[in-house]
PDB file of C-alpha atoms in Angstrom:
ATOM      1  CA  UNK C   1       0.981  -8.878  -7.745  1.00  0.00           C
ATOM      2  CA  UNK C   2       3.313  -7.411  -5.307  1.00  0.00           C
ATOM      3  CA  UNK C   3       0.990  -7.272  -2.549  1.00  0.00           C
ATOM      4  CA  UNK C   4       1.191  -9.924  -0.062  1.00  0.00           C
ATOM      5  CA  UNK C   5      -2.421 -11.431  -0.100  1.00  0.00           C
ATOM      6  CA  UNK C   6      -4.186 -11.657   3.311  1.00  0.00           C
ATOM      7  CA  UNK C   7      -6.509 -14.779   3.660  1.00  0.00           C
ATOM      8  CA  UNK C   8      -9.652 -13.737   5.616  1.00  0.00           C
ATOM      9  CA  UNK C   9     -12.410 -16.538   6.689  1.00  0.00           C
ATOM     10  CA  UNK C  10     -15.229 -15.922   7.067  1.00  0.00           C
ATOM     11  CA  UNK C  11     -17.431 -19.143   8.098  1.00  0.00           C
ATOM     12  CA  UNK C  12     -20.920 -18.016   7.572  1.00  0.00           C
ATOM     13  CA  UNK C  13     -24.078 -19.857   7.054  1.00  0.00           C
ATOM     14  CA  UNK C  14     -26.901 -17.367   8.166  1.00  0.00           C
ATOM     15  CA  UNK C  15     -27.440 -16.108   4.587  1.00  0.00           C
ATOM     16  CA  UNK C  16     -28.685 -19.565   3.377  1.00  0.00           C
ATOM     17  CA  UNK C  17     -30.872 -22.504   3.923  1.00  0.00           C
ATOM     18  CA  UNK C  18     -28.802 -25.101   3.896  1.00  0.00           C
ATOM     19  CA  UNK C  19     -25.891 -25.888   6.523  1.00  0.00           C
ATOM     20  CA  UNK C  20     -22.353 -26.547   5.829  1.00  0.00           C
ATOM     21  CA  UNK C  21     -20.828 -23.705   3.662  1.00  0.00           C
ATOM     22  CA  UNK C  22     -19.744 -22.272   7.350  1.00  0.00           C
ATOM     23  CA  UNK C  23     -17.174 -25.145   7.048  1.00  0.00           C
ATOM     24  CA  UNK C  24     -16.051 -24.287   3.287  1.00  0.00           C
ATOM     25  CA  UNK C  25     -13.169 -21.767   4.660  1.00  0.00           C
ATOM     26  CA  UNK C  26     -11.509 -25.030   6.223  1.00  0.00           C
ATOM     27  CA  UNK C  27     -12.030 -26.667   3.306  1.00  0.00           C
ATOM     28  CA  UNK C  28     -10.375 -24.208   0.837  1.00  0.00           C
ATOM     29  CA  UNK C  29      -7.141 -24.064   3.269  1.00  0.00           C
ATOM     30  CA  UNK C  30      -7.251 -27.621   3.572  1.00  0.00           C
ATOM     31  CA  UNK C  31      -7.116 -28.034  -0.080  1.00  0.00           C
ATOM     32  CA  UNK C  32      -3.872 -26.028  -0.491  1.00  0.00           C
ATOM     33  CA  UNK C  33      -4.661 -22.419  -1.004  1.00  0.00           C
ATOM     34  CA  UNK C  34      -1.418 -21.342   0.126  1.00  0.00           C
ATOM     35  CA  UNK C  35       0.543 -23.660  -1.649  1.00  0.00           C
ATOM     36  CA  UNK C  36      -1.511 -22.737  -4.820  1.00  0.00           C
ATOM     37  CA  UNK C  37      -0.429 -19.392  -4.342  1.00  0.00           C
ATOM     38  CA  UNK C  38       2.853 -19.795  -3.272  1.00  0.00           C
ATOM     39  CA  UNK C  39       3.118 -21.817  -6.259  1.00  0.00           C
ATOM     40  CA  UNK C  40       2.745 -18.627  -8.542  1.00  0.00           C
ATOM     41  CA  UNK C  41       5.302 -16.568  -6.664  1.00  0.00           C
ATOM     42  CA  UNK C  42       2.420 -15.182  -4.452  1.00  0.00           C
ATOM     43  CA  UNK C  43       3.373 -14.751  -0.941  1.00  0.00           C
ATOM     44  CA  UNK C  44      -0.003 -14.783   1.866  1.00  0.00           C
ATOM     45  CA  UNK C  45      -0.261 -14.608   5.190  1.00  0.00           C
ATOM     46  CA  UNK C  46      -3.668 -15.671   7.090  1.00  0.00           C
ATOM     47  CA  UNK C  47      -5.406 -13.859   9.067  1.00  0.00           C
ATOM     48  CA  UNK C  48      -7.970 -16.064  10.491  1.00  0.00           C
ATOM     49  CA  UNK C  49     -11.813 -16.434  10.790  1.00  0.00           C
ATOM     50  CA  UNK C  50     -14.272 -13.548  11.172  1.00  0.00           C
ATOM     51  CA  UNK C  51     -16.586 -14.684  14.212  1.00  0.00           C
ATOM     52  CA  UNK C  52     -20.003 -16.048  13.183  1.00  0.00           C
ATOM     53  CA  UNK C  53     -22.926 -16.783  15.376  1.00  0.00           C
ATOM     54  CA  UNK C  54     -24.297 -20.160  15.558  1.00  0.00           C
ATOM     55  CA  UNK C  55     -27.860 -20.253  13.774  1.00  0.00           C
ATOM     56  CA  UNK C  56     -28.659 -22.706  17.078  1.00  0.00           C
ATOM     57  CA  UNK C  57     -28.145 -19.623  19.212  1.00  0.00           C
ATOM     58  CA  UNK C  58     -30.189 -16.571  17.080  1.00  0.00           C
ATOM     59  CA  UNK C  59     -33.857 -16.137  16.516  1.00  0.00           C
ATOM     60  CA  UNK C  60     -33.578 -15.053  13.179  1.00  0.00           C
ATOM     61  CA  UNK C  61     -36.829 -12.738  13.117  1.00  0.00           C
ATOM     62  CA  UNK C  62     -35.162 -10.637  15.866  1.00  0.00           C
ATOM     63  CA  UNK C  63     -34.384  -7.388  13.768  1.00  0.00           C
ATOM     64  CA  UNK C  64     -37.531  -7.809  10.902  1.00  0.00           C
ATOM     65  CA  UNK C  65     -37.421  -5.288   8.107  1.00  0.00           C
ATOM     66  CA  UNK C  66     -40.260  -2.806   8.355  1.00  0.00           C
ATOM     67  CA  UNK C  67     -41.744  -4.285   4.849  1.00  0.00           C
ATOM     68  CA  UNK C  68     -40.475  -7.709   3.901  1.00  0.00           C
ATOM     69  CA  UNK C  69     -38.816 -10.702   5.609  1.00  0.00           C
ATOM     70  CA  UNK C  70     -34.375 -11.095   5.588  1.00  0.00           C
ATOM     71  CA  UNK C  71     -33.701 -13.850   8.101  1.00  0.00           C
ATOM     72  CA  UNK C  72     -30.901 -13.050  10.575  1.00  0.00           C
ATOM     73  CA  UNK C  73     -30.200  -9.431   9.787  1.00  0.00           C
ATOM     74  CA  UNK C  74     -29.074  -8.412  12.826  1.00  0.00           C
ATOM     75  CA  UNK C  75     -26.726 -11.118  12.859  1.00  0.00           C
ATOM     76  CA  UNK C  76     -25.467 -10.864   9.081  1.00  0.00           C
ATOM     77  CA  UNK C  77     -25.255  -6.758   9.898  1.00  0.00           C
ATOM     78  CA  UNK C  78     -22.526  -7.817  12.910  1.00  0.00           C
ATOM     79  CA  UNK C  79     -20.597 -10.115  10.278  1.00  0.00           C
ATOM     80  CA  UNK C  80     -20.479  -7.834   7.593  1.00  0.00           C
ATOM     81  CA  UNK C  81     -19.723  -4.742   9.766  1.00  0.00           C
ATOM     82  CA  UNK C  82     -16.274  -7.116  10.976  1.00  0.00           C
ATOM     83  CA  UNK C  83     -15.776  -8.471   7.928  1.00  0.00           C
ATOM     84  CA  UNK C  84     -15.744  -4.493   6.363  1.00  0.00           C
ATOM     85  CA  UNK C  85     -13.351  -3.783   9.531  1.00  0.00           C
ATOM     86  CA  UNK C  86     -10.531  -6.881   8.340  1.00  0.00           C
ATOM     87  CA  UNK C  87     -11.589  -6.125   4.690  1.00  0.00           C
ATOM     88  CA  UNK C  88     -10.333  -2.326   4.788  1.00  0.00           C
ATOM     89  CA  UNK C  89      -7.739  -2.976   7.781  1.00  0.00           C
ATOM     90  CA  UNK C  90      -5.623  -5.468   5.230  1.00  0.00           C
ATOM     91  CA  UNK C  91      -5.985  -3.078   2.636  1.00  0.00           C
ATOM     92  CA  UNK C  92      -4.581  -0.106   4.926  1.00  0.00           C
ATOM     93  CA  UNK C  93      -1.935  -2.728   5.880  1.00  0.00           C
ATOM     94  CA  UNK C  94      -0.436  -2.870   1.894  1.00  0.00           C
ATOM     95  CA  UNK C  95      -1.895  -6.183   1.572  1.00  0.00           C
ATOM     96  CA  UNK C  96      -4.574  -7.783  -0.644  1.00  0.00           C
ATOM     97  CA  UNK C  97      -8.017  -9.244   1.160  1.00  0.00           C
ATOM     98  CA  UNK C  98      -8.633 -12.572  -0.441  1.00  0.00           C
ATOM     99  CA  UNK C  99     -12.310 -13.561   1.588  1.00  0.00           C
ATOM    100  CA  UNK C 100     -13.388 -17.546   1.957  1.00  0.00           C
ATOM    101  CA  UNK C 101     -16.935 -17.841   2.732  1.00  0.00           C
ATOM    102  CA  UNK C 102     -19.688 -18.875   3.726  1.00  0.00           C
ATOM    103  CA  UNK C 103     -22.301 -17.972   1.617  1.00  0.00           C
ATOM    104  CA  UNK C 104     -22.677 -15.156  -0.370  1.00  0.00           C
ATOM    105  CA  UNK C 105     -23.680 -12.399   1.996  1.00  0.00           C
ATOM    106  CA  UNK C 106     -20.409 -11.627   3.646  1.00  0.00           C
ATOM    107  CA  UNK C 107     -20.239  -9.939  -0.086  1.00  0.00           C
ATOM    108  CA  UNK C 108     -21.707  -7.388   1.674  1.00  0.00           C
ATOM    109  CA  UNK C 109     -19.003  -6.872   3.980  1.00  0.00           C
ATOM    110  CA  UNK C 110     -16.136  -7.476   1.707  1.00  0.00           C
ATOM    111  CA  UNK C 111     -16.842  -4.932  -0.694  1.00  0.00           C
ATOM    112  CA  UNK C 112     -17.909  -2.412   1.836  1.00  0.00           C
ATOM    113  CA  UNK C 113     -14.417  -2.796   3.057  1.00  0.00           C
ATOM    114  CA  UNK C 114     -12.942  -2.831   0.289  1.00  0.00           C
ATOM    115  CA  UNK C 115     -14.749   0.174  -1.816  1.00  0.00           C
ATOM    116  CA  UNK C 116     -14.139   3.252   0.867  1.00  0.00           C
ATOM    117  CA  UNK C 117     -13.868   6.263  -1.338  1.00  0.00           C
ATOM    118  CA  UNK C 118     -12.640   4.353  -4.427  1.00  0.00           C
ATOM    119  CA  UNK C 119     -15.283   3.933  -7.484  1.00  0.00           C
ATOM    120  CA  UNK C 120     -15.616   0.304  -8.142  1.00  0.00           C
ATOM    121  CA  UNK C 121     -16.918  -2.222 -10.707  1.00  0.00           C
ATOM    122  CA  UNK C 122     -17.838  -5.733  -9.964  1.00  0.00           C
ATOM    123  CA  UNK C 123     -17.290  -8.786 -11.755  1.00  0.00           C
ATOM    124  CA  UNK C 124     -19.635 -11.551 -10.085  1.00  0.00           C
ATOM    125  CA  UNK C 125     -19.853 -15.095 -11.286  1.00  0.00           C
ATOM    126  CA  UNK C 126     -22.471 -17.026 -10.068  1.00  0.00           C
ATOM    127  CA  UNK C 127     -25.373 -19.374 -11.336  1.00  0.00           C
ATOM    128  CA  UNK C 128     -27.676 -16.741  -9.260  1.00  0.00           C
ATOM    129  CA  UNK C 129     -29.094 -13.230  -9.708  1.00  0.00           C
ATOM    130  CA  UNK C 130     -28.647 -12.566  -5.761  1.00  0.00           C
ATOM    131  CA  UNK C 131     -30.996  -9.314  -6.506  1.00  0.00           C
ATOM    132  CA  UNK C 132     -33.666 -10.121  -4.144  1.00  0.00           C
ATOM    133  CA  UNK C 133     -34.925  -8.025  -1.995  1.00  0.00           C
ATOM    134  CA  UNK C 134     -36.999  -8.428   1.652  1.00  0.00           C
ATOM    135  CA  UNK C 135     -39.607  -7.262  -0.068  1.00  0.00           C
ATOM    136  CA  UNK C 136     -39.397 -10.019  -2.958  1.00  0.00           C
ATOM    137  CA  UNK C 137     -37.704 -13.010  -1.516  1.00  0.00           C
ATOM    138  CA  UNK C 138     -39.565 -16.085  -1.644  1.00  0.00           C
ATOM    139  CA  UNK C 139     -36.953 -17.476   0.877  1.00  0.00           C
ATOM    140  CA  UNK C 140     -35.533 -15.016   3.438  1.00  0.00           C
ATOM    141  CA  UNK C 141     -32.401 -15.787   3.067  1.00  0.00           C
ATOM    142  CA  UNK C 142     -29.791 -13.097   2.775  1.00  0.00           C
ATOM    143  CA  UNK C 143     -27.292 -14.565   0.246  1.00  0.00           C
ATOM    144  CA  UNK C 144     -29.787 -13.911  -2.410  1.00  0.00           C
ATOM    145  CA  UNK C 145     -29.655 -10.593  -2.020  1.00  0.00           C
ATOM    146  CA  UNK C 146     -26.220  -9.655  -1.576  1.00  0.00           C
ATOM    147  CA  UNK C 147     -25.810  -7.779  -4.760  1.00  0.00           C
ATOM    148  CA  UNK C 148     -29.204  -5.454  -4.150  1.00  0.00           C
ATOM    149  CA  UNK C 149     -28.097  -4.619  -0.594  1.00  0.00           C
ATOM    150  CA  UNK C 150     -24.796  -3.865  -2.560  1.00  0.00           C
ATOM    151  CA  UNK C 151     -26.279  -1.508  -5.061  1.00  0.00           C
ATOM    152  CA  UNK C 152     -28.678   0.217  -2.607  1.00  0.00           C
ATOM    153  CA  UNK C 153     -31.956  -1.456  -4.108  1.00  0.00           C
ATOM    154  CA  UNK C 154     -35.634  -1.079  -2.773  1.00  0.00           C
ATOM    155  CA  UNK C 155     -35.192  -1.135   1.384  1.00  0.00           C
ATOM    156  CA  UNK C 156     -31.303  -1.761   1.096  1.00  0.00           C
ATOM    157  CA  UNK C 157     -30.729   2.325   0.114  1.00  0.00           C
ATOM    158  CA  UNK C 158     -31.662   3.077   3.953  1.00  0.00           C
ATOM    159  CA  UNK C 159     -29.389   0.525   5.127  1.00  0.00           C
ATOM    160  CA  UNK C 160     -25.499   2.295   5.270  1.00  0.00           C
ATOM    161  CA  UNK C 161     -23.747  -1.199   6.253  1.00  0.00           C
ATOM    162  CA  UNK C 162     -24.920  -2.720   3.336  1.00  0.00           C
ATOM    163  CA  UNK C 163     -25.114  -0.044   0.914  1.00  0.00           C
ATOM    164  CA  UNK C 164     -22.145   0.699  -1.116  1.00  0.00           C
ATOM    165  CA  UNK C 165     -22.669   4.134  -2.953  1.00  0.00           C
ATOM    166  CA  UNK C 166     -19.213   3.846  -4.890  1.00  0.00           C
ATOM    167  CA  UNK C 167     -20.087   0.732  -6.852  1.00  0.00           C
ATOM    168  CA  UNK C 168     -22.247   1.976  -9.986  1.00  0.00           C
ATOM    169  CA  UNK C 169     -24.749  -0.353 -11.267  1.00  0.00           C
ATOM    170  CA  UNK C 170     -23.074   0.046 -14.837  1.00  0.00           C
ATOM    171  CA  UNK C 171     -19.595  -1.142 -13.662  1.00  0.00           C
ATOM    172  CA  UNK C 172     -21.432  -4.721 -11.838  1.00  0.00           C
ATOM    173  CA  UNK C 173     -21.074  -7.518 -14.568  1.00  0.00           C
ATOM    174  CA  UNK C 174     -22.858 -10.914 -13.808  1.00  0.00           C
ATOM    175  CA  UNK C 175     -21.470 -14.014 -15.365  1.00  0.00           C
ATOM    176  CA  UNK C 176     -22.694 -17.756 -15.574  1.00  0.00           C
ATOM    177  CA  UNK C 177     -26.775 -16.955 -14.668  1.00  0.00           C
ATOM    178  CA  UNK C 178     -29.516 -19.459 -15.139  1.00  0.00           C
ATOM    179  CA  UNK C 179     -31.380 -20.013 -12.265  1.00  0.00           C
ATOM    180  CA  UNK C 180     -33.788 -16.224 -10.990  1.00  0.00           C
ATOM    181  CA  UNK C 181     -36.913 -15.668  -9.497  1.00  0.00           C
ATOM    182  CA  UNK C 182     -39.575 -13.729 -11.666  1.00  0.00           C
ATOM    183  CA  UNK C 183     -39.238 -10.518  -9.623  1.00  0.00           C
ATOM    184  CA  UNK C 184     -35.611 -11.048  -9.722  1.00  0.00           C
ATOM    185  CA  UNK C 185     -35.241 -11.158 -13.145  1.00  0.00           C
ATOM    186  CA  UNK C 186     -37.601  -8.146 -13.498  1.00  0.00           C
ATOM    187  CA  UNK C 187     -35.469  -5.853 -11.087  1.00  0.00           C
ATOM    188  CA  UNK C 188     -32.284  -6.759 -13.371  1.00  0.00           C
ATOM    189  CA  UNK C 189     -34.140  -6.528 -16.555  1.00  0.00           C
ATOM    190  CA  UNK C 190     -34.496  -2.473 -15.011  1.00  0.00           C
ATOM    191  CA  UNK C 191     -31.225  -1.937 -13.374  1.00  0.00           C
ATOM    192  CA  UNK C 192     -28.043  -1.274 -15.184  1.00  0.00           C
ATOM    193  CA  UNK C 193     -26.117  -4.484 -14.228  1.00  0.00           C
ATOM    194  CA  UNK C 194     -24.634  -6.299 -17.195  1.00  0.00           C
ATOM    195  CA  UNK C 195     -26.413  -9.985 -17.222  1.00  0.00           C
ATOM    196  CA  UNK C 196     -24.618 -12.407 -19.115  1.00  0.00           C
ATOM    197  CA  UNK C 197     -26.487 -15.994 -18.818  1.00  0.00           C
ATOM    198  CA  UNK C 198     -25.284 -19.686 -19.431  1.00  0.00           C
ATOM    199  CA  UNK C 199     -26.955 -19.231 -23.259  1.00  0.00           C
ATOM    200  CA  UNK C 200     -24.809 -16.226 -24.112  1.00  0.00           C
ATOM    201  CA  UNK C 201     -21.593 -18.179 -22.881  1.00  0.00           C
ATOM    202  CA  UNK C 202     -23.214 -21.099 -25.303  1.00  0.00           C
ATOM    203  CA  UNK C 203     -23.693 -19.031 -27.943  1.00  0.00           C
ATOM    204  CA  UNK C 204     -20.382 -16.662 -27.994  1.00  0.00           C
ATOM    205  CA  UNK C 205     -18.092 -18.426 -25.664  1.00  0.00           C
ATOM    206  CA  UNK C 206     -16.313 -17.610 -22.468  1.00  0.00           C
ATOM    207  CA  UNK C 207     -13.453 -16.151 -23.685  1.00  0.00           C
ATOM    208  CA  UNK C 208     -15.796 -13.188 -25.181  1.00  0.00           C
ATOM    209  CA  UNK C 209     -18.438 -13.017 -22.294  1.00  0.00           C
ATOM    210  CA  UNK C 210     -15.430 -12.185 -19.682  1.00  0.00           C
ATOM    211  CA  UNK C 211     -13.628  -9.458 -21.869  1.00  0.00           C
ATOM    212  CA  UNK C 212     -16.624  -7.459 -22.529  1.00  0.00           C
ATOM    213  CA  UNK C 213     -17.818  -8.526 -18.684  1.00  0.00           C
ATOM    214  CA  UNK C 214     -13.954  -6.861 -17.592  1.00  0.00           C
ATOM    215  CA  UNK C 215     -14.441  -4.283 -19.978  1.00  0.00           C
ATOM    216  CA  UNK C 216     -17.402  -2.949 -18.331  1.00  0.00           C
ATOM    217  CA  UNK C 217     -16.334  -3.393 -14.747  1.00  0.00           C
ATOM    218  CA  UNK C 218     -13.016  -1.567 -15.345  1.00  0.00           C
ATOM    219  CA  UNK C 219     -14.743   1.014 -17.180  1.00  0.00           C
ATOM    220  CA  UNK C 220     -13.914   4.512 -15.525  1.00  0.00           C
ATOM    221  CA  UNK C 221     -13.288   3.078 -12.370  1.00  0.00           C
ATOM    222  CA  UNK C 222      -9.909   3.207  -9.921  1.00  0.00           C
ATOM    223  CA  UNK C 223     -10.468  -0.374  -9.460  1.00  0.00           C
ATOM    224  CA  UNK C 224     -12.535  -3.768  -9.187  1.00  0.00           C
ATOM    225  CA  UNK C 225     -13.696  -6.667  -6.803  1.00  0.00           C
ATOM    226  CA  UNK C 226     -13.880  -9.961  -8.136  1.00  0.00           C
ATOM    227  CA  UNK C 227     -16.568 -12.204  -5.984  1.00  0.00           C
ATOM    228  CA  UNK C 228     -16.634 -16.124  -7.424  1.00  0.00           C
ATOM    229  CA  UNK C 229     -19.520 -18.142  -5.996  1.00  0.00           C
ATOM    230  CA  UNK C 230     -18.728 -21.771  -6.612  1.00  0.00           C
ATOM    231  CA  UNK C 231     -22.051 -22.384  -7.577  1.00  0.00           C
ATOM    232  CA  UNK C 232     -21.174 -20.823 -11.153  1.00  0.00           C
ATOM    233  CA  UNK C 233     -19.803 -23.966 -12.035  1.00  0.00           C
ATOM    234  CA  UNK C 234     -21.777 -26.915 -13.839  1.00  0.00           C
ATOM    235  CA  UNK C 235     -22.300 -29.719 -10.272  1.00  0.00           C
ATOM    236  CA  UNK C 236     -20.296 -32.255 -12.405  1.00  0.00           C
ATOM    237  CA  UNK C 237     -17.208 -30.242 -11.598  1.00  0.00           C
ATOM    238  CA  UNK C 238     -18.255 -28.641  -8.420  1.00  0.00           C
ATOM    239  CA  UNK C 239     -21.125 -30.794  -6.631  1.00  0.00           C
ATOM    240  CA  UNK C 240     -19.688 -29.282  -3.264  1.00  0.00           C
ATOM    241  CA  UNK C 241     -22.097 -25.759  -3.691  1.00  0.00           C
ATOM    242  CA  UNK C 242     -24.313 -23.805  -1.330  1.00  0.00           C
ATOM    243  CA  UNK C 243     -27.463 -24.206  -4.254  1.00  0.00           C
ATOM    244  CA  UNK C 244     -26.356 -26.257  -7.507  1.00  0.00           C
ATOM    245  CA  UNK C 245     -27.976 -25.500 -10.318  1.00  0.00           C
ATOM    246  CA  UNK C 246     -27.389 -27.935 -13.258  1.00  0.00           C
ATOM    247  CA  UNK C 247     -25.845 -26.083 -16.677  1.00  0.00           C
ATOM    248  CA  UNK C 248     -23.094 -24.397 -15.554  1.00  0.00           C
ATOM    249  CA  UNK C 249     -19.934 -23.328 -16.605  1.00  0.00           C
ATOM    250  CA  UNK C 250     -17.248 -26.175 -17.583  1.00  0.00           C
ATOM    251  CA  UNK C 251     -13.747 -26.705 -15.598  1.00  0.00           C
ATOM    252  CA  UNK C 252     -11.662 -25.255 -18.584  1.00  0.00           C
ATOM    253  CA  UNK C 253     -14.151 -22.431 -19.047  1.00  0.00           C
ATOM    254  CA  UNK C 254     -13.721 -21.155 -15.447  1.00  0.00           C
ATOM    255  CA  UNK C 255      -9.783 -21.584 -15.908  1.00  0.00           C
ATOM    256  CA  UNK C 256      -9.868 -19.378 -18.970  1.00  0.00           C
ATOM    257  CA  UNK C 257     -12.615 -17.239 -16.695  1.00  0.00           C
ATOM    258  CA  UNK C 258      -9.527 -16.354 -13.905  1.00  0.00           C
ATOM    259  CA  UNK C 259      -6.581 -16.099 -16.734  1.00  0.00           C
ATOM    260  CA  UNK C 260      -8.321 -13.482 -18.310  1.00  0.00           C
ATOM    261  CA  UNK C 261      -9.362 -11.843 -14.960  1.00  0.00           C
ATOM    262  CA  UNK C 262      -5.705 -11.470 -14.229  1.00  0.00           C
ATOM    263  CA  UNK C 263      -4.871 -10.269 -17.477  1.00  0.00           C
ATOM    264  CA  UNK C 264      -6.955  -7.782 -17.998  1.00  0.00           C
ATOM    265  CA  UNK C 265      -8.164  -6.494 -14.533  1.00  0.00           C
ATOM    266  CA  UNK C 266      -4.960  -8.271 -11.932  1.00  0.00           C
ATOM    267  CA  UNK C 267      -3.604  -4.184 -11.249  1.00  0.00           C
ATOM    268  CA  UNK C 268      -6.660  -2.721 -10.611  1.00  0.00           C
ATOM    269  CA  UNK C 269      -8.339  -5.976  -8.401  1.00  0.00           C
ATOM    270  CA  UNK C 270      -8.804  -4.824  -4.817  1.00  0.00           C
ATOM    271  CA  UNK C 271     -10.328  -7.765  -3.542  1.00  0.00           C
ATOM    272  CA  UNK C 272     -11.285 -11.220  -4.293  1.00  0.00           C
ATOM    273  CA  UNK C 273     -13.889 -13.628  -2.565  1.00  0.00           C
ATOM    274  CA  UNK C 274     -14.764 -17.668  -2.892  1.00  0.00           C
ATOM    275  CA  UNK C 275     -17.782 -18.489  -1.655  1.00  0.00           C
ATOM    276  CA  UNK C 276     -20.757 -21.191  -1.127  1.00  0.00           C
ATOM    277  CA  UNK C 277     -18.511 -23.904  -0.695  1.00  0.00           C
ATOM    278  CA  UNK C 278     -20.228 -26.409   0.892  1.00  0.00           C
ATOM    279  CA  UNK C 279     -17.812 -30.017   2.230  1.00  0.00           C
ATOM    280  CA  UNK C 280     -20.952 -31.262   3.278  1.00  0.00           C
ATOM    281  CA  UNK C 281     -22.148 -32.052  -0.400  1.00  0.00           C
ATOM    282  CA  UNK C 282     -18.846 -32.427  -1.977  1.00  0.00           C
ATOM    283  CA  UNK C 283     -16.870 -35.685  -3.505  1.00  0.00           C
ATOM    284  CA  UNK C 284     -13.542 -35.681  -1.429  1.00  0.00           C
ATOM    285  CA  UNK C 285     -13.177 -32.098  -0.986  1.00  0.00           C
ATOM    286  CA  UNK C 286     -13.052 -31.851  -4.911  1.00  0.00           C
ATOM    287  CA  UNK C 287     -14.905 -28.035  -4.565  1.00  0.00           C
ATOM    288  CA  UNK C 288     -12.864 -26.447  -2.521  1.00  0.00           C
ATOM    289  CA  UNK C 289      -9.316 -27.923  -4.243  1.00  0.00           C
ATOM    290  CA  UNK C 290     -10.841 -26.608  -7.832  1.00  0.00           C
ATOM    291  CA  UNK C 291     -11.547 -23.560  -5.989  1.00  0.00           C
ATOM    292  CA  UNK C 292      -7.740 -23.115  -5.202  1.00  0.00           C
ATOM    293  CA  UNK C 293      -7.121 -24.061  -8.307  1.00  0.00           C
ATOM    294  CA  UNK C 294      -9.273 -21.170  -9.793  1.00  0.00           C
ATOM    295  CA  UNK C 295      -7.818 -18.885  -7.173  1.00  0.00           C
ATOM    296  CA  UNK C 296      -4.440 -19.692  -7.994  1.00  0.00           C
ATOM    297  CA  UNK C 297      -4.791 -18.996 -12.318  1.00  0.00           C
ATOM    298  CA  UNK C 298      -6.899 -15.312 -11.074  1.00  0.00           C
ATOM    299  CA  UNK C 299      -3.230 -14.532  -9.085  1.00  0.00           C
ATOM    300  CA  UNK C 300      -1.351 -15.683 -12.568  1.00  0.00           C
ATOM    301  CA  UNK C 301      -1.116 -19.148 -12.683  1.00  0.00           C
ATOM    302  CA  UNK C 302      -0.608 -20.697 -16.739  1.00  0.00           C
ATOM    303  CA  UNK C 303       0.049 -23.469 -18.652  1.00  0.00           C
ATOM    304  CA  UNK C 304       2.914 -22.193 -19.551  1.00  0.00           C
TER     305      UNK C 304
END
């Protein structure tokens, strides 16, 4: 890639239960992110943290959906409106936005920032369907429902900050799922988003699963986002996760996972996001360094 890559941080844990992913953009840098990607000839430059509210300081019922429940919305609108503002700014700038969450809302932000008047396909791994909506989240919580507010679903096609109208629901491809609600997995079951679970990487392999997974987010599009939750890893090999779900996808698989998204989609990648990365939980920062790691083989990092 020619483009100098912009690191943009974006410590948010609004979207989720559980505290301590705001502290997983530290962590990544920590673990060597720009040494990873100087390593592979990749210059970057950082650009700092996106401001986050504390959860201490917010109710989080103060702006409630007219039908439903999405805890801190006014405050994960702000985030996502700034992190759309850095998002498009480094891409007016010549450079490349590489976002460090948080959890998996600021999603919202990035690709609004990143999609402007460009068509865009989607490749999202993650161990979660993140298709809720306020109207069927058993939680609240806004990370799992990044992706609908993304595609405009139910309440979300009101909603202009979160709605991203040049991302078709044929060009979003899921990888690594095993863990949805019942209404979730309903609402993909009737969308157009390409669902490919932990049993058909069992049955046909990663290798496959990410081609055809590239091949449909690149698919008459000028370009694609590429947003890696952490969490689509089996806890053995990343314990340090927003939500861990058990079954995942191996440390070799997610390698091969990142070659291939260079290879096949690296000229036409706008944007790129780690997220859920949670020090609290992890084993000597072990997350966030195979996070670099995965970071690093996505810019072109090989064997050999």
């Amino acid at each position: 890639m020619e483009q100098t890559v912009r690191v943009l941080g974006v410590p948010m844990d609004l979207g989720a239960d559980r505290r301590g992913v705001d502290m997983g953009p530290s962590a990544i840098r920590y673990a060597g992110l720009a040494d990873q990607l100087e390593g592979v000839g990749q210059p970057c430059v950082d650009g700092g943290d996106i401001a986050v509210p504390r959860p201490e300081k917010r109710d989080p019922d103060t702006e409630p959906f007219d039908v439903g429940y999405a805890k801190y919305f006014r405050e994960t609108r702000e985030v996502c409106e700034d992190v759309s503002t850095a998002v498009s700014g480094t891409i007016a700038d010549g450079e490349f936005p590489l976002v460090l969450g948080g959890d998996h809302s600021i999603a919202i932000g990035t690709v609004a920032g990143a999609t402007d008047d460009q068509r865009t396909g989607i490749v999202w791994f993650d161990a979660h369907g993140d298709f809720n909506t306020p109207e069927t989240t058993p939680s609240g919580n806004v990370h799992g429902m990044s992706l609908a507010a993304i595609l405009g679903n139910g309440p979300f096609a009101d909603v202009p900050w979160a709605h991203s109208p040049r991302v078709p629901a044929e060009n979003v491809a899921m990888v690594g799922i095993r863990d949805l609600d019942d209404r979730e997995a309903e609402m993909l079951g009737d969308s157009n988003v390409t669902v490919y679970t932990m049993t058909d990487i069992d049955e046909r392999g990663i290798t496959d699963i990410v081609r055809e997974a590239l091949d449909v987010a690149t698919d008459g599009v000028e370009q694609v986002h590429v947003s890696l939750d952490m969490d689509c890893l089996d806890p053995d090999e990343a314990p340090g996760v927003g939500t861990p779900v058990r079954g995942g996808i191996s440390y070799r698989e997610a390698h091969a996972a990142m070659e291939l998204v260079h290879e096949r989609a690296g000229p036409r990648m706008s944007s790129f996001e780690l997220v859920e990365v949670n020090p609290i939980l992890d084993q000597h920062n072990r997350t966030a360094e195979l996070g670099c790691e995965l970071v690093a083989s996505a810019f072109g990092k090989r064997v050999m």
